Amino acid sequence: MDCETRQPIRILVADDDPGVIASYRMILGTAKQTTNSDIDDLKSRLFGGKNTTPPQVHEPEFDIVYTSGAEAAVDAVRKNCAIGKRFAVAFLDMRMPPGPDGAWAAAQIRALDSRTDIVISTAYSDVDPGEISLRVPPIGKMFYVQKPFHPHEVRQLAVALGKKWYAESKILRLAYFDELTQLPNRAFFMTRIEQAIDLANRHGRSLAVLFLDLDNFKRINDTLGHNIGDELLHTVAKRIAHSLRSSDAISRSLPEDYEKQHLARLGGDEFTVLLADLEQPEDALTIANRIREEISKPMQLDNHKIIVTSSIGISLFPQDGEDIVTLLKAADMAMYFVKRTGRNNVQFFERSMNETALLRMNLENELRHAIERNEMSLYYQPQVDLLTGKVTGLEALIRWKNFTLDNVPPLDFIPIAEDSGLIIPIGEWVLRTACRQAKSWQDAGVRFKRIAVNVSVLQFSQTDFPNIISRVLKEENLDPSVLELEITESILMNNADRAIDTLRKLKAVGVQLAIDDFGTGYSSLSYLKQFPIDRLKIDRSFIKAITTDPDDQAIANAVIAMAESMKLQVTAEGVETIEQLQFLMQGKCNEAQGYHISQPMIADDTEQFLRKLKRYEGA
Ligand code: C2E
Ligand code: MG
Ligand code: MG
């Protein structure tokens, strides 16, 4: 028995002599049920009358299948392989008339399951082991016993080879399976696709590769901890397997462990599924959507109710690629497009994706070095008090000028920085640079009240985010009340309960808090009441037609009234005309920001702007 798993050693015996079969039974475990006279009889038949005591039945347990001919033996291996059961050792008689011989059976078994060790037993000295080994390679996996055999010899071979089989299985598991989910890993999956492509080629069939990535998994891992993250991956793996099992299109006469063989975890939160035997490409879409829906059902993990969605890309053989690497890459690219276009969806690969992906890869590569190459800068856009006309705040807005890509707008690179995690160092750079600038203006007597910095979702979800803010403020020697953090409504609503907690910690640090792009994120009033915030920034989209569109007017006025009742300040974003400004002034909006007042400016121009204004105010 395998010491660790306590599983029996699976053995196949093939011999045409019922007496020899009976002796195997005795040697490998049924001795206790055999009578003394039976044993004496067998002993004299098998062991040439030698008075050898059969071994006692103790530790190893065997699971044995007995057959009386070569063909039956091969058939047993085939049937067992189909249900995922493998033999560790096969004892094959060399001569089994009238059927084929043991060497023939050995060759067939080897082709079905290359890991089974084969022991040829022969009563004749004319059989040359060297010659059989040549017929059934590899040589190292063929053994010989000569009849009449010694019971210890057979038993020891069975035990030793069985243990070796389990040890090899363990090594294979480690090399080809993922420990967390017990699913095949990338290496295993690659060989699977290779075989499937081979088969599909031969039979002119198509197949599909699904590439699945969980949405925002990193955030769950960061916020709820790695244990919950692991549990979540485990649940997701089970859900994918379950959807494959219940999938009509592929459940036809397939082996029990189909889903395990065709599903793999590539690493992190990436899974892949191979759909062989596809009737039509649409079936892949149906199955992918079923997986996606199954995953997105709420899951309860250690007191947390979590909903996780997934993005799935599909590539098809042969149209999207004829080898494993191309197919996997195409599916990955299609998955990436799902991410870019809103996540929680399924998408087939399309040729045009190649080009766009290349652009993005290039952008990401360049972005990696942007800070060290000094390519980032901050622009500042004034926010004006509509009652006094004074500049109150300055919003810091990042700019990236790259040598080959030239100016890249923040809306093009911020999402990439988010996906790649680069937003963390970039965000800290923005924070530090803005704080340092604010401090230096304060020291130089330039007047303003606040400096506003935009916070990305990934930054906000870091558990130590409030600490980072506090540390940078201290290091830059800036009073916390001067810093305002702009957090978009969608970030807050993503996980409102947790957001409340983080916002409270940030308030404790002493900074001001604004909800950016307000009106676009479906805040519920009950949450809004609980967010310890100071300001709402009405999104530009509502300001654009504020002088003409009654709906936008109603929304802007409602936000202003609500903010007033909640004792919050309101800033209107994207004010481009005097008419818009007048409308907002009449509506008693507190502050405005937009091209009509000023475009975002480099630090020097901002300083000029503020100084000029001061002289004007003073005059
Ligand atoms: P946002 O925070 O809502 O910033 C306001 C955006 O509106 C800025 O675009 C600004 O230049 C633009 N804007 C201001 N006034 C007007 C106007 O009158 N008309 C029009 N059409 N646009 C106006 P920008 O700088 O391109 O930034 C876009 C977005 O990128 C920002 O939206 C913000 O979400 C993000 N972003 C910018 N800098 C940072 C940063 O340092 N960190 C993070 N995480 N995000 C940033
Ligand atoms: Mg902003
Ligand atoms: Mg905004």
XYZ file of C-alpha atoms and ligand atoms in Angstrom:
667
model
C 0.000 0.000 0.000
C 1.171 3.493 -0.671
C 2.339 4.780 2.699
C 1.030 8.318 2.302
C -2.252 7.853 0.538
C -3.075 4.356 1.855
C -4.213 3.400 -1.598
C -3.927 -0.195 -2.788
C -1.391 -1.131 -5.446
C -3.272 -1.904 -8.661
C -2.072 -5.069 -10.334
C -3.036 -6.911 -13.498
C -2.349 -10.621 -13.806
C -2.641 -12.577 -17.049
C -2.048 -16.306 -17.111
C -3.856 -19.120 -18.893
C -3.185 -21.628 -16.110
C -5.903 -21.455 -13.388
C -3.446 -22.998 -10.962
C -0.986 -20.177 -11.439
C -3.794 -17.616 -11.052
C -4.672 -19.297 -7.750
C -1.083 -19.043 -6.626
C -1.008 -15.325 -7.453
C -4.132 -14.965 -5.331
C -2.399 -16.681 -2.488
C 0.861 -14.770 -2.769
C -0.697 -11.375 -3.191
C -3.216 -11.483 -0.443
C -5.758 -14.272 -0.245
C -3.519 -16.764 1.589
C -5.595 -16.597 4.706
C -8.610 -17.978 2.949
C -6.666 -20.860 1.481
C -6.590 -24.248 3.227
C -3.386 -26.010 4.127
C -3.894 -28.864 1.709
C -4.567 -26.365 -1.091
C -1.299 -24.694 -0.292
C 0.616 -27.957 -0.244
C -0.892 -28.859 -3.561
C -0.054 -25.524 -5.099
C 3.396 -25.589 -3.634
C 4.215 -28.881 -5.193
C 2.801 -27.769 -8.577
C 4.422 -24.413 -8.679
C 7.542 -24.519 -6.692
C 8.764 -27.926 -7.715
C 7.929 -29.522 -4.350
C 10.093 -27.104 -2.424
C 8.858 -26.679 1.121
C 8.593 -22.934 1.007
C 6.234 -21.172 3.394
C 4.151 -18.547 1.636
C 4.608 -15.060 2.987
C 2.252 -13.773 5.656
C -0.378 -11.355 4.511
C 0.403 -8.038 6.093
C 0.932 -4.459 5.081
C 0.620 -3.952 1.325
C -2.847 -4.289 -0.079
C -3.417 -5.036 -3.682
C -6.279 -4.340 -6.002
C -5.892 -7.118 -8.540
C -7.581 -7.897 -11.846
C -7.068 -11.465 -13.099
C -7.337 -12.417 -16.757
C -6.651 -15.689 -18.558
C -5.287 -14.396 -21.867
C -3.322 -11.630 -23.563
C -6.323 -10.043 -25.293
C -8.389 -9.977 -22.096
C -5.455 -8.338 -20.301
C -5.158 -5.579 -22.905
C -8.914 -5.085 -22.787
C -8.799 -4.673 -18.996
C -6.118 -1.995 -19.298
C -8.108 -0.139 -21.953
C -11.305 -0.150 -19.880
C -9.521 0.944 -16.731
C -7.674 3.747 -18.507
C -11.000 5.072 -19.814
C -12.268 5.562 -16.275
C -8.994 7.018 -15.077
C -7.790 3.898 -13.234
C -4.239 2.815 -13.920
C -2.325 -0.368 -13.201
C 0.999 -0.018 -11.450
C 2.211 -3.517 -12.403
C 1.160 -6.164 -14.929
C 2.279 -9.779 -14.468
C 2.025 -11.399 -17.894
C 2.573 -15.038 -18.690
C 4.820 -15.398 -21.734
C 2.843 -18.225 -23.349
C -0.940 -18.125 -23.275
C -2.138 -20.423 -26.062
C -4.183 -20.285 -28.196
C -4.068 -16.431 -28.092
C -1.192 -13.981 -28.540
C 1.732 -14.158 -26.136
C 2.806 -12.009 -23.188
C 5.232 -9.941 -25.258
C 2.376 -8.955 -27.563
C 0.218 -7.982 -24.550
C 3.157 -6.005 -23.115
C 3.500 -3.951 -26.296
C -0.242 -3.186 -26.380
C -0.333 -2.251 -22.701
C 2.696 -0.020 -23.103
C 0.913 1.862 -25.873
C -2.161 2.366 -23.684
C -0.362 3.319 -20.489
C 3.355 3.919 -20.636
C 3.703 4.025 -16.846
C 2.733 0.428 -16.058
C 5.698 -1.770 -15.125
C 5.524 -5.143 -16.824
C 6.710 -8.436 -15.400
C 6.946 -11.333 -17.851
C 6.698 -14.729 -16.276
C 7.871 -17.723 -18.190
C 8.286 -21.385 -17.557
C 10.691 -21.794 -20.402
C 14.310 -20.945 -20.425
C 14.203 -20.470 -24.206
C 12.711 -16.963 -23.818
C 15.369 -14.331 -24.153
C 14.533 -11.257 -22.006
C 16.855 -9.141 -24.113
C 14.883 -9.991 -27.204
C 11.510 -9.142 -25.580
C 12.858 -5.879 -24.247
C 13.773 -4.869 -27.757
C 10.198 -5.571 -28.859
C 8.701 -3.641 -25.921
C 10.841 -0.660 -24.956
C 11.850 0.963 -22.646
C 14.116 -1.724 -21.258
C 14.049 -0.315 -17.715
C 10.347 -1.025 -17.307
C 10.425 -4.763 -18.149
C 11.069 -7.421 -15.510
C 11.268 -11.210 -15.595
C 10.403 -14.033 -13.261
C 10.972 -17.598 -14.086
C 8.532 -20.366 -13.125
C 8.477 -22.050 -10.804
C 8.841 -18.731 -8.995
C 9.541 -18.055 -5.430
C 6.512 -16.410 -3.689
C 8.745 -13.801 -2.030
C 10.123 -12.834 -5.376
C 6.668 -12.119 -6.846
C 5.416 -10.340 -3.764
C 8.513 -8.214 -3.421
C 8.357 -7.239 -7.074
C 4.696 -6.265 -6.682
C 5.408 -4.177 -3.584
C 8.567 -2.517 -4.904
C 7.118 -1.672 -8.303
C 3.846 -0.509 -6.721
C 5.676 1.843 -4.399
C 7.788 3.090 -7.258
C 4.594 3.755 -9.231
C 3.132 5.823 -6.399
C 6.371 7.741 -5.959
C 6.429 8.526 -9.678
C 2.760 9.540 -9.529
C 3.558 11.986 -6.788
C 6.408 13.515 -8.756
C 4.161 13.772 -11.794
C 1.448 15.453 -9.719
C 3.916 18.017 -8.495
C 5.228 18.663 -11.974
C 1.902 18.714 -13.791
C -0.731 19.689 -11.281
C -1.529 22.803 -9.387
C -1.452 22.152 -5.665
C -4.144 24.646 -4.744
C -6.899 23.551 -7.109
C -5.598 20.066 -7.984
C -6.105 21.002 -11.623
C -3.541 20.334 -14.349
C -1.031 23.142 -14.739
C 0.236 24.885 -17.839
C 2.781 22.162 -18.716
C 0.141 19.444 -18.568
C -2.378 21.517 -20.481
C 0.081 22.203 -23.277
C 0.588 18.498 -23.909
C -3.196 18.053 -23.806
C -3.764 20.636 -26.509
C -0.972 19.137 -28.543
C -2.683 15.746 -28.490
C -6.086 17.306 -29.144
C -4.731 19.258 -32.123
C -3.255 16.062 -33.469
C -6.591 14.293 -33.218
C -8.568 17.228 -34.589
C -6.161 17.382 -37.537
C -6.580 13.714 -38.286
C -10.365 13.788 -38.100
C -10.837 17.238 -39.621
C -12.577 18.533 -36.495
C -12.423 21.916 -34.843
C -11.611 22.722 -31.248
C -11.669 25.761 -29.016
C -9.400 27.135 -26.320
C -10.946 29.285 -23.594
C -8.769 31.697 -21.646
C -10.409 32.867 -18.441
C -9.263 35.559 -16.064
C -11.108 36.715 -12.969
C -12.049 40.382 -12.812
C -10.390 42.401 -10.067
C -9.007 39.335 -8.326
C -5.967 41.243 -7.159
C -8.194 43.592 -5.244
C -9.949 40.732 -3.453
C -6.589 39.211 -2.605
C -5.254 42.526 -1.334
C -8.309 43.481 0.653
C -9.518 40.178 2.072
C -6.200 38.371 2.325
C -4.531 35.479 0.560
C -6.414 32.758 2.409
C -9.723 34.012 1.088
C -8.088 34.518 -2.299
C -7.004 30.876 -2.305
C -10.426 29.707 -1.249
C -11.971 31.754 -3.981
C -9.697 30.209 -6.622
C -10.596 26.783 -5.318
C -14.319 27.544 -5.604
C -13.887 28.999 -9.072
C -12.035 25.850 -10.204
C -14.895 23.701 -8.925
C -17.468 25.887 -10.623
C -15.729 25.716 -13.985
C -15.435 21.932 -13.685
C -19.099 21.756 -12.761
C -20.184 23.820 -15.764
C -18.118 21.610 -18.051
C -19.644 18.482 -16.612
C -23.159 19.747 -17.114
C -22.409 20.998 -20.571
C -24.690 19.301 -23.141
C -22.376 19.900 -26.027
C -19.537 17.921 -24.588
C -21.081 15.497 -22.161
C -21.697 12.880 -24.813
C -19.984 9.622 -23.881
C -16.943 11.246 -22.352
C -14.817 9.764 -19.587
C -15.589 10.623 -15.989
C -12.580 12.872 -15.499
C -13.102 14.808 -18.717
C -13.318 18.205 -17.050
C -10.175 17.570 -15.080
C -8.242 16.684 -18.186
C -9.433 19.654 -20.175
C -9.310 22.355 -17.585
C -6.119 23.860 -16.215
C -4.970 26.655 -13.979
C -2.247 28.552 -15.760
C -1.278 30.509 -12.672
C -2.733 33.294 -10.534
C -6.358 33.794 -11.460
C -5.957 32.493 -15.002
C -7.699 29.321 -16.086
C -7.951 27.668 -19.439
C -10.335 25.150 -20.924
C -9.897 22.979 -23.984
C -13.083 22.127 -25.837
C -12.332 19.266 -28.178
C -14.924 17.699 -30.404
C -16.822 20.910 -31.145
C -19.830 20.589 -33.401
C -19.845 24.324 -34.175
C -17.963 27.398 -32.873
C -21.141 28.754 -31.248
C -21.018 25.838 -28.805
C -17.815 27.299 -27.370
C -19.632 30.579 -26.760
C -22.505 28.802 -25.019
C -20.159 26.867 -22.763
C -18.033 29.936 -22.003
C -21.128 31.883 -21.027
C -22.305 29.058 -18.817
C -18.932 29.067 -17.037
C -19.080 32.840 -16.659
C -22.573 32.735 -15.167
C -21.689 29.907 -12.813
C -18.631 31.782 -11.521
C -20.576 34.986 -10.953
C -23.048 33.403 -8.539
C -22.483 34.819 -5.048
C -20.090 32.813 -2.887
C -19.796 32.766 0.854
C -16.169 32.707 1.957
C -15.420 32.992 5.635
C -18.196 35.460 6.530
C -17.778 37.401 3.307
C -20.358 37.288 0.579
C -18.339 37.722 -2.584
C -19.395 38.122 -6.176
C -16.602 37.652 -8.639
C -16.976 37.998 -12.386
C -14.736 36.723 -15.153
C -13.565 37.668 -18.623
C -13.207 34.896 -21.189
C -11.489 34.883 -24.575
C -11.970 32.101 -27.133
C -9.706 30.976 -29.951
C -10.602 28.320 -32.516
C -8.559 25.650 -34.228
C -7.678 25.787 -37.094
C -8.770 29.312 -38.068
C -7.077 31.271 -35.247
C -3.920 29.178 -35.029
C -2.592 25.732 -35.769
C -0.317 25.291 -32.795
C -0.683 25.483 -29.038
C 1.254 28.689 -28.514
C -0.681 30.647 -31.146
C -4.046 29.351 -29.929
C -3.358 30.191 -26.313
C -2.047 33.625 -27.234
C -5.103 34.348 -29.387
C -7.476 33.321 -26.586
C -5.476 35.445 -24.144
C -5.740 38.418 -26.466
C -9.501 37.975 -26.850
C -9.747 37.817 -23.051
C -7.786 41.006 -22.816
C -10.275 42.714 -25.129
C -13.103 41.681 -22.849
C -11.216 43.383 -20.013
C -10.783 46.534 -22.008
C -14.442 46.706 -22.963
C -15.970 46.374 -19.546
C -15.127 42.858 -18.255
C -17.600 40.095 -17.307
C -18.068 38.936 -20.881
C -16.981 36.468 -23.550
C -15.308 37.276 -26.839
C -13.971 35.345 -29.832
C -10.493 36.202 -31.088
C -10.363 38.490 -34.141
C -7.354 39.218 -36.339
C -7.451 42.981 -35.701
C -6.773 42.304 -32.019
C -3.138 41.511 -32.785
C -2.349 45.040 -33.806
C -4.110 46.711 -30.906
C -2.502 44.335 -28.442
C 0.909 45.160 -29.813
C 0.249 48.828 -29.280
C -0.836 48.193 -25.733
C 2.176 46.024 -24.994
C 4.414 48.738 -26.269
C 2.596 51.294 -24.132
C 2.884 49.128 -21.037
C 6.597 48.608 -21.641
C 7.202 52.306 -22.032
C 5.066 53.050 -18.993
C 7.283 50.795 -16.896
C 10.174 53.225 -17.333
C 8.224 56.486 -17.462
C 9.004 57.655 -13.938
C 12.706 56.827 -13.913
C 13.071 58.508 -17.306
C 11.382 61.604 -15.947
C 8.629 61.492 -18.548
C 5.793 62.214 -16.130
C 4.768 65.668 -15.050
C 1.882 67.260 -13.219
C -0.395 69.975 -14.538
C -2.596 71.960 -12.208
C -6.120 73.159 -12.890
C -7.593 75.875 -10.662
C -10.907 75.529 -8.891
C -12.667 78.804 -8.183
C -15.071 79.820 -5.422
C -18.162 81.146 -7.204
C -19.057 83.527 -4.399
C -15.687 85.226 -3.928
C -14.045 84.555 -7.297
C -10.916 83.345 -5.508
C -8.920 80.257 -6.416
C -9.472 77.739 -3.660
C -8.141 74.491 -4.980
C -5.794 73.126 -7.610
C -6.377 69.704 -9.133
C -3.163 67.900 -9.998
C -3.493 66.091 -13.343
C -0.835 63.751 -14.643
C 0.768 64.166 -18.060
C 2.994 61.685 -19.864
C 5.252 62.658 -22.726
C 7.140 59.726 -24.178
C 9.920 59.925 -26.760
C 8.274 57.554 -29.257
C 4.613 57.740 -28.238
C 4.627 61.505 -27.707
C 1.821 62.792 -25.460
C -0.308 59.971 -24.125
C -3.608 61.125 -22.539
C -4.255 59.907 -18.981
C -7.427 58.156 -20.071
C -5.281 55.993 -22.392
C -2.591 55.000 -19.923
C -4.268 55.079 -16.497
C -6.337 51.920 -17.220
C -3.158 50.139 -18.364
C -1.327 51.326 -15.282
C -4.241 49.915 -13.249
C -4.183 46.505 -14.932
C -0.439 46.135 -14.668
C -0.223 47.412 -11.108
C 2.046 50.246 -12.261
C -0.505 52.706 -10.893
C 0.841 52.043 -7.407
C 4.292 53.606 -7.990
C 2.832 56.159 -10.406
C 0.126 57.138 -7.918
C 2.670 57.572 -5.150
C 4.808 59.683 -7.433
C 1.800 61.937 -8.186
C 0.967 62.238 -4.507
C 4.508 63.106 -3.495
C 5.080 65.533 -6.348
C 1.792 67.368 -5.662
C 2.483 67.585 -1.926
C 6.031 68.836 -2.501
C 4.779 71.443 -4.979
C 2.056 72.592 -2.593
C 4.550 72.922 0.239
C 6.970 74.885 -1.912
C 4.159 77.277 -3.026
C 3.070 77.723 0.559
C 6.641 78.527 1.556
C 6.855 81.027 -1.307
C 3.655 82.762 -0.171
C 1.542 81.677 -3.130
C -2.075 81.602 -1.999
C -4.430 78.646 -2.421
C -6.308 76.418 0.016
C -6.134 72.893 -1.306
C -4.302 70.662 -3.684
C -6.421 67.822 -5.097
C -4.976 64.472 -6.164
C -6.849 61.739 -8.047
C -6.830 58.289 -6.487
C -7.159 55.143 -8.563
C -9.112 52.066 -7.583
C -6.022 49.960 -6.967
C -4.461 52.572 -4.709
C -7.656 52.938 -2.739
C -7.946 49.191 -2.189
C -4.469 48.861 -0.670
C -4.927 48.033 2.995
C -2.223 50.471 4.016
C -3.433 53.297 1.773
C -4.220 55.684 4.690
C -0.747 54.982 6.091
C 0.893 55.761 2.768
C -0.946 59.100 2.609
C 0.051 59.932 6.148
C 3.680 58.967 5.551
C 4.036 61.017 2.353
C 2.419 64.057 4.016
C 4.898 63.817 6.875
C 7.862 63.316 4.579
C 6.859 66.325 2.484
C 5.993 68.301 5.580
C 2.548 69.305 4.316
C -0.426 69.951 6.564
C -2.958 67.109 5.885
C -5.887 69.538 5.587
C -4.296 71.005 2.440
C -4.559 67.713 0.597
C -7.828 66.658 -1.006
C -8.202 63.141 -2.395
C -10.551 62.714 -5.354
C -12.086 59.274 -5.399
C -14.531 58.357 -8.133
C -18.035 57.375 -7.246
C -17.637 53.958 -8.898
C -14.617 53.122 -6.707
C -16.629 53.871 -3.588
C -19.700 51.952 -4.685
C -17.646 48.917 -5.637
C -17.460 47.814 -2.050
C -19.270 50.482 -0.102
C -18.849 48.994 3.380
C -15.123 48.714 3.003
C -14.958 52.129 1.389
C -16.607 53.681 4.470
C -13.919 52.130 6.620
C -11.068 53.424 4.442
C -12.637 56.880 4.170
C -12.880 57.081 7.967
C -9.210 56.191 8.299
C -8.347 58.846 5.738
C -10.414 61.409 7.621
C -8.473 60.458 10.734
C -5.269 61.326 8.866
C -6.817 64.767 8.375
C -7.181 65.037 4.588
C -10.199 66.356 2.634
C -12.236 63.902 0.596
C -14.104 64.510 -2.662
C -16.259 62.223 -4.764
C -15.096 62.677 -8.342
C -17.276 62.267 -11.457
C -20.354 62.376 -9.262
C -23.572 61.313 -10.988
C -22.019 58.572 -13.087
C -21.744 55.827 -10.502
C -25.259 55.165 -9.186
C -24.546 56.027 -5.563
C -27.293 55.037 -3.247
C -28.331 57.824 -0.938
C -28.114 55.595 2.096
C -24.424 55.028 1.432
C -23.731 58.603 0.493
C -24.966 59.634 3.916
C -22.439 57.333 5.550
C -19.400 58.375 3.495
C -17.420 60.891 5.580
C -16.754 63.196 2.614
C -16.360 66.931 2.135
C -17.165 67.522 -1.509
C -19.042 66.306 -4.570
C -17.667 67.035 -8.014
C -20.499 67.072 -10.560
C -19.331 65.153 -13.604
C -18.544 67.110 -16.754
C -21.177 65.201 -18.728
C -23.958 66.961 -16.787
C -22.404 70.417 -17.204
C -21.967 70.171 -20.952
C -25.585 70.894 -21.870
C -26.564 72.514 -18.625
C -27.868 75.680 -20.291
C -30.040 73.831 -22.792
C -31.003 70.386 -21.493
C -33.699 70.469 -18.794
C -32.699 67.001 -17.579
C -29.103 68.066 -16.946
C -30.345 71.232 -15.268
C -32.567 69.190 -12.999
C -29.721 66.812 -12.121
C -27.240 69.609 -11.389
C -29.773 71.462 -9.231
C -30.712 68.277 -7.391
C -27.066 67.481 -6.624
C -26.470 71.029 -5.370
C -29.579 70.919 -3.160
C -28.710 67.497 -1.807
C -25.120 68.545 -1.067
C -26.366 71.617 0.767
C -28.667 69.556 2.941
C -25.822 67.170 3.682
C -23.443 70.054 4.372
C -21.163 69.095 1.506
C -19.385 71.403 -0.902
C -20.085 71.096 -4.639
C -17.652 71.682 -7.471
C -18.841 71.672 -11.086
C -16.326 70.116 -13.503
C -15.781 70.994 -17.150
C -17.166 74.516 -17.170
C -16.350 75.791 -20.657
C -18.586 78.841 -21.141
C -19.693 81.941 -19.286
C -23.321 80.785 -19.643
C -22.590 77.559 -17.851
C -20.796 79.493 -15.143
C -23.727 81.887 -14.707
C -26.201 79.040 -14.492
C -24.116 77.408 -11.751
C -23.759 80.697 -9.860
C -27.510 81.190 -9.891
C -27.962 77.631 -8.734
C -25.651 78.353 -5.789
C -23.002 75.872 -6.757
C -19.958 76.467 -4.536
C -17.083 76.060 -6.916
C -16.286 75.562 -10.585
C -13.400 74.136 -12.573
C -13.020 74.132 -16.343
C -11.458 75.587 -19.473
C -13.495 78.753 -19.083
C -11.525 79.531 -15.947
C -8.286 77.892 -16.969
C -6.857 74.886 -18.715
C -4.591 72.681 -16.587
C -1.127 74.346 -16.504
C 2.452 73.432 -15.712
C 3.645 74.407 -12.220
C 5.372 77.652 -13.295
C 2.324 78.915 -15.175
C 0.097 77.933 -12.276
C 2.244 80.025 -9.972
C 2.031 83.005 -12.347
C -1.733 82.540 -12.524
C -2.061 82.499 -8.743
C 0.243 85.507 -8.246
C -1.552 87.574 -10.889
C -4.857 86.780 -9.265
C -3.519 87.805 -5.910
C -2.480 91.197 -7.230
C -5.897 91.531 -8.854
C -7.677 90.597 -5.639
C -5.476 92.957 -3.702
C -6.076 95.888 -6.071
P -10.864 63.919 -13.717
O -10.255 63.660 -12.409
O -12.342 64.026 -13.775
O -10.170 65.223 -14.253
C -10.804 66.182 -15.000
C -10.502 66.011 -16.440
O -11.288 66.913 -17.185
C -9.073 66.335 -16.794
O -8.738 65.537 -17.899
C -9.162 67.778 -17.236
O -8.111 68.176 -18.074
C -10.466 67.752 -17.962
N -11.106 69.057 -18.020
C -11.062 70.049 -17.124
N -11.802 71.081 -17.513
C -12.344 70.756 -18.694
C -13.228 71.425 -19.607
O -13.667 72.540 -19.415
N -13.583 70.760 -20.730
C -13.130 69.500 -20.997
N -13.526 68.913 -22.110
N -12.291 68.852 -20.161
C -11.916 69.469 -19.019
P -7.395 64.783 -17.967
O -6.291 65.546 -17.352
O -7.249 64.288 -19.354
O -7.665 63.570 -17.001
C -8.631 62.658 -17.302
C -8.824 61.725 -16.165
O -7.665 60.970 -15.928
C -9.086 62.428 -14.851
O -10.443 62.795 -14.762
C -8.715 61.395 -13.870
O -9.761 60.469 -13.709
C -7.574 60.719 -14.567
N -6.317 61.251 -14.019
C -5.640 62.356 -14.329
N -4.552 62.474 -13.571
C -4.548 61.442 -12.721
C -3.677 60.989 -11.684
O -2.695 61.618 -11.327
N -3.998 59.826 -11.061
C -5.101 59.116 -11.398
N -5.344 57.956 -10.753
N -5.942 59.503 -12.361
C -5.675 60.648 -13.023
Mg -10.397 64.423 -10.668
Mg -13.767 64.256 -12.668
